[in-house]
Amino acid sequence: MPQPPTVAFAAPYGRQRGFTLVELVMVLVILGVLAVFALPRILSSGDTAARGLHDSTLSYLRYAHKTAIAQRRTVCVTFTNTAVSLRIANAAASYSCAGASGVVLNGADGKASVSVSGAAYAAATVKGIGCLATPAAFSFDGLGQPVNGSGVALATAQCIQVANAANSITVEAATGYVHE
């Protein structure tokens, strides 16, 4: 019996290894775009510090407002260029934030003040309108209205700006409502 003829099949193309030139160029372009735009923003701690100080300041002011209403007491808010601190006035009719009178009011986070420190946080400072100066101290009275050291209601909204943060914090004059 004759043997069936053997057919030699051509070997299929072997699996190619490596990358094409187009793929390599595209990877380099993507890495270049990341290096130029994304990495400086990711590695920058100044913007993160500014946003953190802004959010903490907003939180502390809201907490001071709510505490003044809940306890029907005056809560003093004082600023330095790197910190915000809260105190409950000793006497019900005392609106003065001068000196260290009153009981320290810890924020909702349990800290006595919100502040920044260290070289990475040096750019994040609390500033007043136009980023020119530290805002003046004020108080929230027992009704939650912002008042000056004499107990006179503020005529205009208090604006607080954290340097390098996009939004400013506003304390409304009539109601004491704190918002961005």
mmCIF file of C-alpha atoms in Angstrom:
data_model
loop_
_atom_site.group_PDB
_atom_site.id
_atom_site.type_symbol
_atom_site.label_atom_id
_atom_site.label_comp_id
_atom_site.label_asym_id
_atom_site.label_seq_id
_atom_site.Cartn_x
_atom_site.Cartn_y
_atom_site.Cartn_z
ATOM 1 C CA MET A 1 0.000 0.000 0.000
ATOM 2 C CA PRO A 2 1.270 3.259 -0.954
ATOM 3 C CA GLN A 3 2.001 5.802 1.725
ATOM 4 C CA PRO A 4 0.036 9.028 1.684
ATOM 5 C CA PRO A 5 2.153 11.877 0.524
ATOM 6 C CA THR A 6 3.560 13.994 3.316
ATOM 7 C CA VAL A 7 2.709 17.610 3.129
ATOM 8 C CA ALA A 8 5.125 20.032 4.617
ATOM 9 C CA PHE A 9 3.270 22.873 6.212
ATOM 10 C CA ALA A 10 5.004 26.200 6.343
ATOM 11 C CA ALA A 11 5.802 27.158 9.930
ATOM 12 C CA PRO A 12 3.467 29.893 11.122
ATOM 13 C CA TYR A 13 5.013 33.229 11.818
ATOM 14 C CA GLY A 14 6.636 33.118 15.216
ATOM 15 C CA ARG A 15 5.413 35.444 17.915
ATOM 16 C CA GLN A 16 7.014 38.802 17.560
ATOM 17 C CA ARG A 17 8.703 40.196 20.559
ATOM 18 C CA GLY A 18 9.293 43.867 21.383
ATOM 19 C CA PHE A 19 7.522 47.067 20.473
ATOM 20 C CA THR A 20 7.105 48.936 17.265
ATOM 21 C CA LEU A 21 8.667 52.330 16.814
ATOM 22 C CA VAL A 22 5.238 53.985 16.909
ATOM 23 C CA GLU A 23 4.446 52.415 20.278
ATOM 24 C CA LEU A 24 7.754 53.545 21.736
ATOM 25 C CA VAL A 25 7.283 57.113 20.484
ATOM 26 C CA MET A 26 3.749 57.282 21.938
ATOM 27 C CA VAL A 27 4.988 56.115 25.346
ATOM 28 C CA LEU A 28 7.696 58.789 25.286
ATOM 29 C CA VAL A 29 5.150 61.477 24.356
ATOM 30 C CA ILE A 30 2.834 60.453 27.205
ATOM 31 C CA LEU A 31 5.714 60.448 29.695
ATOM 32 C CA GLY A 32 6.772 63.885 28.448
ATOM 33 C CA VAL A 33 3.280 65.306 28.960
ATOM 34 C CA LEU A 34 3.152 63.854 32.489
ATOM 35 C CA ALA A 35 6.571 65.266 33.309
ATOM 36 C CA VAL A 36 5.624 68.759 32.139
ATOM 37 C CA PHE A 37 2.096 69.097 33.536
ATOM 38 C CA ALA A 38 1.149 66.454 36.074
ATOM 39 C CA LEU A 39 4.255 65.785 38.146
ATOM 40 C CA PRO A 40 4.826 69.379 39.340
ATOM 41 C CA ARG A 41 1.220 69.532 40.556
ATOM 42 C CA ILE A 42 1.446 66.162 42.257
ATOM 43 C CA LEU A 43 4.751 66.937 43.950
ATOM 44 C CA SER A 44 3.805 70.491 44.984
ATOM 45 C CA SER A 45 2.860 70.599 48.666
ATOM 46 C CA GLY A 46 2.169 74.358 48.731
ATOM 47 C CA ASP A 47 -1.230 74.074 47.050
ATOM 48 C CA THR A 48 -2.146 71.158 49.271
ATOM 49 C CA ALA A 49 -1.151 73.109 52.379
ATOM 50 C CA ALA A 50 -3.119 76.160 51.254
ATOM 51 C CA ARG A 51 -6.238 74.099 50.606
ATOM 52 C CA GLY A 52 -5.842 72.345 53.955
ATOM 53 C CA LEU A 53 -5.499 75.638 55.830
ATOM 54 C CA HIS A 54 -8.483 77.066 53.927
ATOM 55 C CA ASP A 55 -10.690 74.090 54.781
ATOM 56 C CA SER A 56 -9.556 74.049 58.418
ATOM 57 C CA THR A 57 -10.146 77.794 58.800
ATOM 58 C CA LEU A 58 -13.616 77.437 57.280
ATOM 59 C CA SER A 59 -14.359 74.563 59.651
ATOM 60 C CA TYR A 60 -13.152 76.466 62.721
ATOM 61 C CA LEU A 61 -15.224 79.535 61.845
ATOM 62 C CA ARG A 62 -18.342 77.424 61.339
ATOM 63 C CA TYR A 63 -17.665 75.656 64.637
ATOM 64 C CA ALA A 64 -17.248 79.001 66.448
ATOM 65 C CA HIS A 65 -20.536 80.246 64.974
ATOM 66 C CA LYS A 66 -22.446 77.108 65.987
ATOM 67 C CA THR A 67 -20.880 77.052 69.466
ATOM 68 C CA ALA A 68 -21.842 80.688 70.095
ATOM 69 C CA ILE A 69 -25.452 79.916 69.216
ATOM 70 C CA ALA A 70 -25.608 76.614 71.114
ATOM 71 C CA GLN A 71 -24.069 77.980 74.320
ATOM 72 C CA ARG A 72 -25.522 81.516 73.986
ATOM 73 C CA ARG A 73 -22.038 82.839 74.739
ATOM 74 C CA THR A 74 -19.581 85.052 72.924
ATOM 75 C CA VAL A 75 -16.898 83.200 70.985
ATOM 76 C CA CYS A 76 -13.818 85.220 70.041
ATOM 77 C CA VAL A 77 -11.999 84.463 66.815
ATOM 78 C CA THR A 78 -8.407 85.685 66.578
ATOM 79 C CA PHE A 79 -6.006 85.434 63.683
ATOM 80 C CA THR A 80 -2.278 85.442 63.226
ATOM 81 C CA ASN A 81 -0.726 85.113 59.815
ATOM 82 C CA THR A 82 -0.478 81.324 60.254
ATOM 83 C CA ALA A 83 -3.183 80.409 62.777
ATOM 84 C CA VAL A 84 -6.810 80.816 63.774
ATOM 85 C CA SER A 85 -7.758 80.328 67.421
ATOM 86 C CA LEU A 86 -11.060 80.383 69.308
ATOM 87 C CA ARG A 87 -11.960 81.431 72.861
ATOM 88 C CA ILE A 88 -15.217 81.566 74.784
ATOM 89 C CA ALA A 89 -15.486 84.908 76.573
ATOM 90 C CA ASN A 90 -15.596 84.828 80.389
ATOM 91 C CA ALA A 91 -18.607 87.082 80.837
ATOM 92 C CA ALA A 92 -21.795 86.889 78.808
ATOM 93 C CA ALA A 93 -21.557 90.573 77.833
ATOM 94 C CA SER A 94 -17.816 90.542 77.081
ATOM 95 C CA TYR A 95 -17.039 90.936 73.387
ATOM 96 C CA SER A 96 -13.373 91.746 73.701
ATOM 97 C CA CYS A 97 -10.882 89.373 72.128
ATOM 98 C CA ALA A 98 -7.922 91.265 73.542
ATOM 99 C CA GLY A 99 -5.371 89.323 75.513
ATOM 100 C CA ALA A 100 -5.760 85.749 76.595
ATOM 101 C CA SER A 101 -9.013 86.104 78.515
ATOM 102 C CA GLY A 102 -11.619 83.412 78.245
ATOM 103 C CA VAL A 103 -11.619 79.665 77.904
ATOM 104 C CA VAL A 104 -9.846 78.122 74.929
ATOM 105 C CA LEU A 105 -12.366 76.519 72.612
ATOM 106 C CA ASN A 106 -10.925 73.476 70.932
ATOM 107 C CA GLY A 107 -12.162 72.896 67.420
ATOM 108 C CA ALA A 108 -14.180 69.879 66.385
ATOM 109 C CA ASP A 109 -10.857 68.125 65.730
ATOM 110 C CA GLY A 110 -9.819 68.631 69.380
ATOM 111 C CA LYS A 111 -7.039 71.106 68.615
ATOM 112 C CA ALA A 112 -6.816 74.529 70.225
ATOM 113 C CA SER A 113 -6.127 76.258 66.911
ATOM 114 C CA VAL A 114 -5.698 75.565 63.256
ATOM 115 C CA SER A 115 -2.215 76.478 62.095
ATOM 116 C CA VAL A 116 0.484 75.729 59.602
ATOM 117 C CA SER A 117 4.144 75.161 60.240
ATOM 118 C CA GLY A 118 7.201 73.985 58.405
ATOM 119 C CA ALA A 119 8.842 75.084 55.198
ATOM 120 C CA ALA A 120 6.323 73.294 52.990
ATOM 121 C CA TYR A 121 3.492 75.295 54.536
ATOM 122 C CA ALA A 122 5.165 78.712 54.507
ATOM 123 C CA ALA A 123 3.165 79.910 51.500
ATOM 124 C CA ALA A 124 -0.197 79.077 53.102
ATOM 125 C CA THR A 125 -1.078 82.014 55.315
ATOM 126 C CA VAL A 126 -4.369 83.528 56.423
ATOM 127 C CA LYS A 127 -4.869 86.960 54.907
ATOM 128 C CA GLY A 128 -7.562 89.567 54.891
ATOM 129 C CA ILE A 129 -9.255 91.171 51.912
ATOM 130 C CA GLY A 130 -6.879 91.448 49.003
ATOM 131 C CA CYS A 131 -4.262 89.298 50.765
ATOM 132 C CA LEU A 132 -2.752 92.423 52.344
ATOM 133 C CA ALA A 133 -3.000 91.871 56.060
ATOM 134 C CA THR A 134 -4.101 89.474 58.748
ATOM 135 C CA PRO A 135 -7.853 89.897 59.368
ATOM 136 C CA ALA A 136 -8.998 91.723 62.490
ATOM 137 C CA ALA A 137 -10.255 89.679 65.411
ATOM 138 C CA PHE A 138 -14.007 89.526 65.839
ATOM 139 C CA SER A 139 -16.547 87.637 67.932
ATOM 140 C CA PHE A 140 -19.741 85.738 67.400
ATOM 141 C CA ASP A 141 -22.310 86.879 69.975
ATOM 142 C CA GLY A 142 -24.885 84.566 71.583
ATOM 143 C CA LEU A 143 -27.123 84.909 68.523
ATOM 144 C CA GLY A 144 -24.305 83.996 66.147
ATOM 145 C CA GLN A 145 -23.906 87.510 64.745
ATOM 146 C CA PRO A 146 -20.354 88.746 64.148
ATOM 147 C CA VAL A 147 -19.452 91.734 66.342
ATOM 148 C CA ASN A 148 -16.330 93.818 66.909
ATOM 149 C CA GLY A 149 -14.534 94.180 70.257
ATOM 150 C CA SER A 150 -17.111 96.747 71.459
ATOM 151 C CA GLY A 151 -20.100 94.517 70.802
ATOM 152 C CA VAL A 152 -21.220 96.459 67.732
ATOM 153 C CA ALA A 153 -22.457 94.286 64.889
ATOM 154 C CA LEU A 154 -20.199 94.293 61.853
ATOM 155 C CA ALA A 155 -21.580 96.463 59.053
ATOM 156 C CA THR A 156 -19.996 94.522 56.213
ATOM 157 C CA ALA A 157 -19.205 90.897 55.587
ATOM 158 C CA GLN A 158 -15.845 89.709 56.873
ATOM 159 C CA CYS A 159 -13.750 88.225 54.063
ATOM 160 C CA ILE A 160 -10.841 85.941 54.849
ATOM 161 C CA GLN A 161 -8.449 84.711 52.191
ATOM 162 C CA VAL A 162 -5.847 82.000 52.554
ATOM 163 C CA ALA A 163 -2.883 82.770 50.329
ATOM 164 C CA ASN A 164 -2.584 80.356 47.392
ATOM 165 C CA ALA A 165 -6.150 79.086 47.894
ATOM 166 C CA ALA A 166 -8.681 79.698 45.157
ATOM 167 C CA ASN A 167 -11.737 80.627 47.246
ATOM 168 C CA SER A 168 -12.153 83.155 50.014
ATOM 169 C CA ILE A 169 -14.150 82.601 53.209
ATOM 170 C CA THR A 170 -17.009 84.997 53.914
ATOM 171 C CA VAL A 171 -18.700 85.646 57.257
ATOM 172 C CA GLU A 172 -22.002 87.390 56.574
ATOM 173 C CA ALA A 173 -22.544 90.555 58.625
ATOM 174 C CA ALA A 174 -26.210 90.116 59.544
ATOM 175 C CA THR A 175 -26.371 86.405 60.287
ATOM 176 C CA GLY A 176 -22.818 85.212 60.852
ATOM 177 C CA TYR A 177 -23.268 82.541 58.201
ATOM 178 C CA VAL A 178 -19.826 81.244 57.184
ATOM 179 C CA HIS A 179 -19.329 80.102 53.601
ATOM 180 C CA GLU A 180 -16.927 80.095 50.656
#
